[in-house]
Short mmCIF file of C-alpha atoms and ligand atoms in Angstrom, two decimals:
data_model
loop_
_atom_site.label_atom_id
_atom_site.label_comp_id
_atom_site.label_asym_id
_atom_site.label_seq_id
_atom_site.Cartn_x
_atom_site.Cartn_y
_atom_site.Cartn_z
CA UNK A 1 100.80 37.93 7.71
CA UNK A 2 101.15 41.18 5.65
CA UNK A 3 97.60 41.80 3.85
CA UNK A 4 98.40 41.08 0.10
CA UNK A 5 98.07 44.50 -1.75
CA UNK A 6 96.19 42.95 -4.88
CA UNK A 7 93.46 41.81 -2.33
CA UNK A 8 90.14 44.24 -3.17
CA UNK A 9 90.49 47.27 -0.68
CA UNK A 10 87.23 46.51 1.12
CA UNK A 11 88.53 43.18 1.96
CA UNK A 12 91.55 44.49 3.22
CA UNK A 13 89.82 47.31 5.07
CA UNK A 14 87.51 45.12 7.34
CA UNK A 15 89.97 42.75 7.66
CA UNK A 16 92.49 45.48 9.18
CA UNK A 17 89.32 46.86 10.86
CA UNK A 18 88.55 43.74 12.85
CA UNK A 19 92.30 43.59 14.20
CA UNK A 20 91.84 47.48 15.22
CA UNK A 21 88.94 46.89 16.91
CA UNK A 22 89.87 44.48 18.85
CA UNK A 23 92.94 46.06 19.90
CA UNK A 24 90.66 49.14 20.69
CA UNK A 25 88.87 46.74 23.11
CA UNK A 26 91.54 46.21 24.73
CA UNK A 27 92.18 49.70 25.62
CA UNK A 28 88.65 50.12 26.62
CA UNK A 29 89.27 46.77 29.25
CA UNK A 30 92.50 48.01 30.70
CA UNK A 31 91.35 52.12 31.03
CA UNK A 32 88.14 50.22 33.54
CA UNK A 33 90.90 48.19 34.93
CA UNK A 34 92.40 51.23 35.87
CA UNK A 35 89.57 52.86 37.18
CA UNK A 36 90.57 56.59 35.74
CA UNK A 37 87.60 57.16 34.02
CA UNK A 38 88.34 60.80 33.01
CA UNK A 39 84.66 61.39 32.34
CA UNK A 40 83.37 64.27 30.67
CA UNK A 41 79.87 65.48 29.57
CA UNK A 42 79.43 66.08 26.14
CA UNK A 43 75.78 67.68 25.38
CA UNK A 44 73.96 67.10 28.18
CA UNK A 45 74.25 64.58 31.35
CA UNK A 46 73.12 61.48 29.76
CA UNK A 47 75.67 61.80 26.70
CA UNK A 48 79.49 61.59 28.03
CA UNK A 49 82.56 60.61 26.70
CA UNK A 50 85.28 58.99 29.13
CA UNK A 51 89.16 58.34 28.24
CA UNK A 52 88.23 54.98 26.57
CA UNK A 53 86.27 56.53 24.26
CA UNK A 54 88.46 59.10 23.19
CA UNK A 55 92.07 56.52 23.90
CA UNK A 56 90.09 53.98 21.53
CA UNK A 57 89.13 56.65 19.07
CA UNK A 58 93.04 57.86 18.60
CA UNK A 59 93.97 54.01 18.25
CA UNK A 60 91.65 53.09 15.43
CA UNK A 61 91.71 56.55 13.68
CA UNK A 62 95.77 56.47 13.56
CA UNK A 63 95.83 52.84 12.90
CA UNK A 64 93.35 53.13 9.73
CA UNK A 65 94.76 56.59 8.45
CA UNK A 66 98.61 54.91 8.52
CA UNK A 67 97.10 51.69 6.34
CA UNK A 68 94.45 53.92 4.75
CA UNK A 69 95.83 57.18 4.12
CA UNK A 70 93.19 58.31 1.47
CA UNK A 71 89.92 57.20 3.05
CA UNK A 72 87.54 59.72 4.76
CA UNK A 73 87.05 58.65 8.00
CA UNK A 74 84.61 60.44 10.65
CA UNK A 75 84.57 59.89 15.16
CA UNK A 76 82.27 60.38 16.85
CA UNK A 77 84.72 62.13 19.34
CA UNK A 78 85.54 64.73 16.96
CA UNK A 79 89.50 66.29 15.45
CA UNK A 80 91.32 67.34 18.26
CA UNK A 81 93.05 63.38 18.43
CA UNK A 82 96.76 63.86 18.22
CA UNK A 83 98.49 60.55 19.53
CA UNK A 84 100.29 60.90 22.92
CA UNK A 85 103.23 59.38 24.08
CA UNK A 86 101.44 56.57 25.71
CA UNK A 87 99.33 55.59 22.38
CA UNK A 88 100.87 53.32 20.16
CA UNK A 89 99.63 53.06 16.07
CA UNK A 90 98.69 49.40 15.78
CA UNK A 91 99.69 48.03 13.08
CA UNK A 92 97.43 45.11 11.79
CA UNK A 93 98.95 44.08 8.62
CA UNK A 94 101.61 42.73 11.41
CA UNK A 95 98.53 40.65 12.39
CA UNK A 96 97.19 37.45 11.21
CA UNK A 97 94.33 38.84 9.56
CA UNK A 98 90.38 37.38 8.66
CA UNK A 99 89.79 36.39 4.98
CA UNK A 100 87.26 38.63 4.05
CA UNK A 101 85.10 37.55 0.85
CA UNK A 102 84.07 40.77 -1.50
CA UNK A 103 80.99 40.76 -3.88
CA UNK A 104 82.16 41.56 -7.33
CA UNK A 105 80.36 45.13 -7.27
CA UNK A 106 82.29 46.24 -4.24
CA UNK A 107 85.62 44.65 -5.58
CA UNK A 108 87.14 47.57 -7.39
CA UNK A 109 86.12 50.88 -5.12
CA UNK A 110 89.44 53.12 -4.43
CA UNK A 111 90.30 54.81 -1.02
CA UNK A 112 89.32 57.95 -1.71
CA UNK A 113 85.70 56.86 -2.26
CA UNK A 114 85.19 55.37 1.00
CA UNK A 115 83.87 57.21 4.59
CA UNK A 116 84.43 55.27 7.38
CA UNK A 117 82.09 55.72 10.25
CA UNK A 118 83.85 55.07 13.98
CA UNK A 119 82.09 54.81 17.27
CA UNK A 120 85.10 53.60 19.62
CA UNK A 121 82.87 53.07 22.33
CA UNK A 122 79.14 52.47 22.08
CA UNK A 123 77.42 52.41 25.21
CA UNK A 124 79.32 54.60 27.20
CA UNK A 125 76.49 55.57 29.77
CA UNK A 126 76.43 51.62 30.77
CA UNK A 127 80.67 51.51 30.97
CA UNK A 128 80.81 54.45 33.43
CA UNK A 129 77.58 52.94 35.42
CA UNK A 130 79.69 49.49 35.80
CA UNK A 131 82.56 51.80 36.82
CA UNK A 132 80.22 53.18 39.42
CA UNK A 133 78.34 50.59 41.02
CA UNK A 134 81.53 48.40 41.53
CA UNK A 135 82.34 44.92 40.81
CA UNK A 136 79.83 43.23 43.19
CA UNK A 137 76.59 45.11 41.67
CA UNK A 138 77.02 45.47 38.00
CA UNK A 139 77.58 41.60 37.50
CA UNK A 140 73.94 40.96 38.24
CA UNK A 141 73.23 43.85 35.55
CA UNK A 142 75.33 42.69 33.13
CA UNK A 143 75.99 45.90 32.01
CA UNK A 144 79.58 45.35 30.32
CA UNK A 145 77.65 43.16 27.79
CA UNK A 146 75.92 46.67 26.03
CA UNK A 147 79.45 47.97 24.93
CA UNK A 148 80.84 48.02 21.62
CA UNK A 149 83.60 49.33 18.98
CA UNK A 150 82.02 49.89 16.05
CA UNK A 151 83.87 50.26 12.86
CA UNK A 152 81.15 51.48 10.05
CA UNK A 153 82.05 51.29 5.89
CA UNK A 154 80.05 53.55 3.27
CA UNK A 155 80.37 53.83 -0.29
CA UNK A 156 77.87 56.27 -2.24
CA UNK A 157 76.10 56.95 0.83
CA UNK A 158 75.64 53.22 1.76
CA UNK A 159 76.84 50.77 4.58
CA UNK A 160 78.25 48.25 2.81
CA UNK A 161 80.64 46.84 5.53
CA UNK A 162 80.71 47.29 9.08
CA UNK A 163 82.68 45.89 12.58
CA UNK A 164 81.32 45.19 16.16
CA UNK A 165 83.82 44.24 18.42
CA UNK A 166 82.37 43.74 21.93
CA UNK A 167 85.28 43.81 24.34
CA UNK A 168 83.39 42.00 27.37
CA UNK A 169 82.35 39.09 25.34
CA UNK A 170 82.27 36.16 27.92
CA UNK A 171 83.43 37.94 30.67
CA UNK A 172 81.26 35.94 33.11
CA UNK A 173 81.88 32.65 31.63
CA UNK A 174 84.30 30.85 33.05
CA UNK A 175 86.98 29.89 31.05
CA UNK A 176 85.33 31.67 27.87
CA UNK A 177 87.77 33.66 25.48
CA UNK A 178 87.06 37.37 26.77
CA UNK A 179 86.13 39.61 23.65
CA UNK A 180 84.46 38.63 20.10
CA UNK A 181 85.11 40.79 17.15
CA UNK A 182 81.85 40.41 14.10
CA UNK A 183 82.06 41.87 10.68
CA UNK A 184 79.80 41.58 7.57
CA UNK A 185 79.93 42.77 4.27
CA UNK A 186 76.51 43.70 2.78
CA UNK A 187 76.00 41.10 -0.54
CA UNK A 188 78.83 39.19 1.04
CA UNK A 189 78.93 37.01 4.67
CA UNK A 190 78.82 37.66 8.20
CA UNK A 191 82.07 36.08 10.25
CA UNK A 192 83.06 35.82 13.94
CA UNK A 193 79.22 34.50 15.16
CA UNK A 194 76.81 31.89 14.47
CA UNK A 195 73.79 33.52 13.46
CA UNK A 196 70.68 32.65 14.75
CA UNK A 197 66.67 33.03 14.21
CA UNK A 198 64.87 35.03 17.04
CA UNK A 199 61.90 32.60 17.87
CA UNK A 200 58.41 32.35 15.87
CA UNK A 201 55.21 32.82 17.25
CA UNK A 202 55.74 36.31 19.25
CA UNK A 203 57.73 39.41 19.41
CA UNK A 204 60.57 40.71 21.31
CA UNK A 205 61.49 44.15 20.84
CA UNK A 206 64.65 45.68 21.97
CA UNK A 207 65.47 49.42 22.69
CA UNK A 208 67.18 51.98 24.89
CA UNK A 209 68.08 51.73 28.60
CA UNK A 210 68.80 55.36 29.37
CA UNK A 211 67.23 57.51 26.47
CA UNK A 212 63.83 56.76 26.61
CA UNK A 213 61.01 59.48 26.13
CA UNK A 214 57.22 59.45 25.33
CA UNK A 215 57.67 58.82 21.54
CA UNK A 216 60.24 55.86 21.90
CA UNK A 217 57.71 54.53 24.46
CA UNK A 218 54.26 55.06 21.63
CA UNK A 219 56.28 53.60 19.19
CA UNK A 220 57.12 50.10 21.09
CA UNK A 221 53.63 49.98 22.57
CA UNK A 222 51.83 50.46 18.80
CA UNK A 223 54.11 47.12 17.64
CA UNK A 224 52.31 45.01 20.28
CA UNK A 225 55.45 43.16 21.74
CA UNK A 226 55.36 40.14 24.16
CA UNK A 227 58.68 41.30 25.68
CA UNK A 228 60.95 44.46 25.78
CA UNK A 229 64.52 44.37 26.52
CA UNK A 230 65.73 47.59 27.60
CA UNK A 231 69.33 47.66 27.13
CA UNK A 232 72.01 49.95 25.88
CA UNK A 233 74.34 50.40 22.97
CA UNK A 234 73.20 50.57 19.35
CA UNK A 235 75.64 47.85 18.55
CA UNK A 236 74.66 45.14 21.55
CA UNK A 237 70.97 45.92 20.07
CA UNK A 238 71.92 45.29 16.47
CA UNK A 239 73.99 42.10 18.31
CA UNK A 240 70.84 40.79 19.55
CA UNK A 241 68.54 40.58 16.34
CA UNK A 242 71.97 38.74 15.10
CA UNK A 243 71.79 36.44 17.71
CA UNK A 244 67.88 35.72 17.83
CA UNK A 245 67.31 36.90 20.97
CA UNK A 246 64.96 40.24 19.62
CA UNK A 247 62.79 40.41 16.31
CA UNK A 248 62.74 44.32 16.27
CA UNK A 249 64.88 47.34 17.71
CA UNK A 250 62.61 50.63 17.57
CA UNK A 251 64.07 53.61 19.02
CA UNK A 252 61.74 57.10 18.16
CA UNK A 253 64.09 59.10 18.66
CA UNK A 254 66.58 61.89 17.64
CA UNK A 255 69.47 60.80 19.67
CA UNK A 256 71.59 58.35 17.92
CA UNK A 257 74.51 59.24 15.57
CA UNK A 258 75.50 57.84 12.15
CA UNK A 259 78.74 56.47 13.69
CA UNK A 260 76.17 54.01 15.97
CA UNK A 261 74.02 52.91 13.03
CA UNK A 262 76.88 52.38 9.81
CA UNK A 263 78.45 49.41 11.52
CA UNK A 264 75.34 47.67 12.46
CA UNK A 265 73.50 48.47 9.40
CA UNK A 266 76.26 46.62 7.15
CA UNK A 267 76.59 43.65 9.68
CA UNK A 268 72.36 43.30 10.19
CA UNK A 269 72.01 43.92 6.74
CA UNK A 270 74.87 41.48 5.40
CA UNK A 271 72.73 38.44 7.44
CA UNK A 272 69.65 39.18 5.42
CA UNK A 273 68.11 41.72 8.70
CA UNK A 274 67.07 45.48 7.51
CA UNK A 275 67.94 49.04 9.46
CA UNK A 276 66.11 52.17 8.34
CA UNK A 277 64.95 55.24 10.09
CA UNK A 278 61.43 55.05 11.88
CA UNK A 279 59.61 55.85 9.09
CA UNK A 280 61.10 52.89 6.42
CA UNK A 281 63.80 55.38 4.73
CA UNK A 282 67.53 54.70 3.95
CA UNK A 283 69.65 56.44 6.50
CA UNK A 284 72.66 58.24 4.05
CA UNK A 285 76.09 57.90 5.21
CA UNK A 286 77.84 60.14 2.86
CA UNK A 287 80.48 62.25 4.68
CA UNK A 288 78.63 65.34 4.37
CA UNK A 289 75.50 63.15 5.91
CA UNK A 290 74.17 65.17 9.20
CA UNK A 291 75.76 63.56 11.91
CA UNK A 292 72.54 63.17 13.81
CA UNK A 293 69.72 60.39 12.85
CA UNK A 294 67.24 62.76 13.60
CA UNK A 295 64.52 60.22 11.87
CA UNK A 296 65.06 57.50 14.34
CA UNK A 297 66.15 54.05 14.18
CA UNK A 298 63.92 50.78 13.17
CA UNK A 299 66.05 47.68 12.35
CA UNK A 300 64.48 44.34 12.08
CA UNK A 301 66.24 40.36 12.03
CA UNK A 302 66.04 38.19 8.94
CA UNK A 303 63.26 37.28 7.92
CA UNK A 304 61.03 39.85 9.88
CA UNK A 305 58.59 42.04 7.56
CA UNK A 306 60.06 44.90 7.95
CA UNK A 307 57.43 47.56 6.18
CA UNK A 308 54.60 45.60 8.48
CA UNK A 309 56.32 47.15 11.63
CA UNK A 310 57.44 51.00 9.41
CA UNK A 311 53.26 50.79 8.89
CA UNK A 312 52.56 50.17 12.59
CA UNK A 313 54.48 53.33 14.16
CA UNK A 314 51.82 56.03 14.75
CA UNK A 315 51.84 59.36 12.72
CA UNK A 316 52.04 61.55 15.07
CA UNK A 317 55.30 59.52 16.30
CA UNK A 318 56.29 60.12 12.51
CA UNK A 319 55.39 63.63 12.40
CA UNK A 320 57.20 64.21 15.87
CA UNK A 321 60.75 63.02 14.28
CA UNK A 322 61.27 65.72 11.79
CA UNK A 323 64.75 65.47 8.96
P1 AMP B 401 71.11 53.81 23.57
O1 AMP B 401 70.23 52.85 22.89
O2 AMP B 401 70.41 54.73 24.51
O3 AMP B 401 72.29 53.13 24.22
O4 AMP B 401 71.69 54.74 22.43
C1 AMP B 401 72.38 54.25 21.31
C2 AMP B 401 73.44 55.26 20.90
O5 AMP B 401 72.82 56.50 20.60
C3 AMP B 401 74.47 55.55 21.99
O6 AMP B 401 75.70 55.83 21.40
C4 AMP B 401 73.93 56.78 22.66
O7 AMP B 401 74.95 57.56 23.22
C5 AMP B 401 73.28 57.51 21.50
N1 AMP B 401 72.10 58.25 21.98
C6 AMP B 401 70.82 57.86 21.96
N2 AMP B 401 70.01 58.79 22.49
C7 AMP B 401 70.80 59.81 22.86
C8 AMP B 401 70.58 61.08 23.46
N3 AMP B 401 69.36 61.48 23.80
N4 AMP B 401 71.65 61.87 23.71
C9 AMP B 401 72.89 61.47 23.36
N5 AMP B 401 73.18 60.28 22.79
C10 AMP B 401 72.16 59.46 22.54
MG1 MG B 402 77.32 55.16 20.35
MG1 MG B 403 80.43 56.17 21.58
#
């Protein structure tokens, strides 16, 4: 089913989005398969960047830029993506594609007006770690769970739509159909989950697995939480205030990128949920936006008082994460 061309473009865009994604998972499934990680380290030895991440990144950028030729659209694995023999442009208005409702105020916004945020693979450091412990030890871990593609939407500096596809959805249910693709549209819906309330009555916060430091660490401890789930990927995170299984995800720190926060934002944001930076401020995604969320990350699940928690971090963790 061709995508009708008098359908708004941000309908059109997720829509193709969620198709790309998901066909970008399936890269990301088949390079594991393989077992030729190409691995490479990017800044340091905890951030690295494997040939799913930069296979899935040519996919989805050539896919959008052959639907979307006008759009500004930003990887996190930078330029140098020329398609090689063995890449193929998916085409998803060849796909059956997810009816995609638009608020009125985001129904008339032109290509060139849009930035699209891509992470092709979020959670890389827990991919390569299931690629290293084998088969037999990362089950328990469940470390497959913590990836993501994430496909993030800004107009005027906002996320107003984003994609998570996680590519390992189910993999350890039995019979389960491997792979889930969510997208939400902020004053619109959320599709492809049920969404669900984390619990009343106490507080689970979620946060990273292998970035931690003294700051992220002050900053859970001054929210008083009855559990922490230490886990990776700022997607799965986001996925698990969606699916009521955390109330807060605080993360003090420099580390994470726009292109891990647009997607999210839209999707949390879209079910009623709230993402800022650590200290209650908008994080801008304009294209000339620093790459780098050097404020932090707080993002809270529906119905969660938000500026309770923004009041609760410590100064000095404030002062500590400077713009
Ligand atoms: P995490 O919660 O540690 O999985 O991080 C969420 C996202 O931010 C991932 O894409 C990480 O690669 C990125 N990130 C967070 N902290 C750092 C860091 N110190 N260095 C590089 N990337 C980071
Ligand atoms: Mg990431
Ligand atoms: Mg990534």
């Amino acid at each position: 089913m061709a995508l009708a061309q008098n359908m708004p473009l941000l309908s059109r865009l997720v829509s193709s989005s969620v198709a790309i994604a998901s066909h970008a998972g399936g890269i990301i499934r088949d390079i594991l398969k393989k077992g030729e990680l190409g691995i490479v380290e990017k800044e340091n030895a905890s951030d690295l960047q494997t040939e799913a991440d930069r296979a899935a990144q040519r996919c989805i950028i050539s896919s959008l830029n052959k639907c979307f030729p006008k759009i500004t659209i930003i990887g996190e694995e930078g330029e140098e993506e020329t398609l090689d023999t063995s890449d193929k442009v998916f085409d998803p208005d060849a796909m059956p594609a997810v009816n995609v409702k638009c608020p009125s105020e985001l129904s008339s916004l032109a290509e060139e007006e849009i930035v699209v945020w891509v992470d092709p693979l979020d959670g890389t450091a827990e991919y390569t770690q299931a690629h290293r412990l084998g088969e037999l030890h990362h089950l328990s871990l469940r470390l497959l769970d913590h990836v993501t593609v994430l496909i993030g939407i800004a107009h005027s500096g906002k996320a107003i739509g984003g994609i998570i596809h996680q590519p390992y959805f189910n993999y350890q249910t039995p019979g389960g159909k491997l792979g889930r693709t969510v997208w939400g549209v902020v004053g619109g819906e959320v599709g492809g989950m049920p969404l669900t309330s984390p619990p009343e009555g106490k507080l689970i916060v979620t946060t990273t697995r292998s970035h931690s430091s003294s700051t992220v660490n002050d900053a859970i401890s001054a929210v008083s939480p009855d559990e922490v789930l230490r886990v990776g990927g700022a997607g799965h995170k986001v996925m698990l205030l969606l699916e009521g299984k955390a109330h807060l995800y605080v993360f003090a720190s420099p580390g994470c990128k726009k292109w891990d926060t647009c997607a999210p934002q839209a999707v949390l944001e879209a079910a009623g949920g709230v993402l800022t930076d650590i200290k209650g401020i908008p994080i801008p995604y304009h294209s000339t936006a620093p790459h780098r969320n050097s404020t932090g990350v707080l993002a809270s699940a529906a119905g969660i008082p938000h500026k309770e928690f923004v009041n609760k971090i410590p100064q000095h963790v404030k002062d500590n994460l400077k713009a």
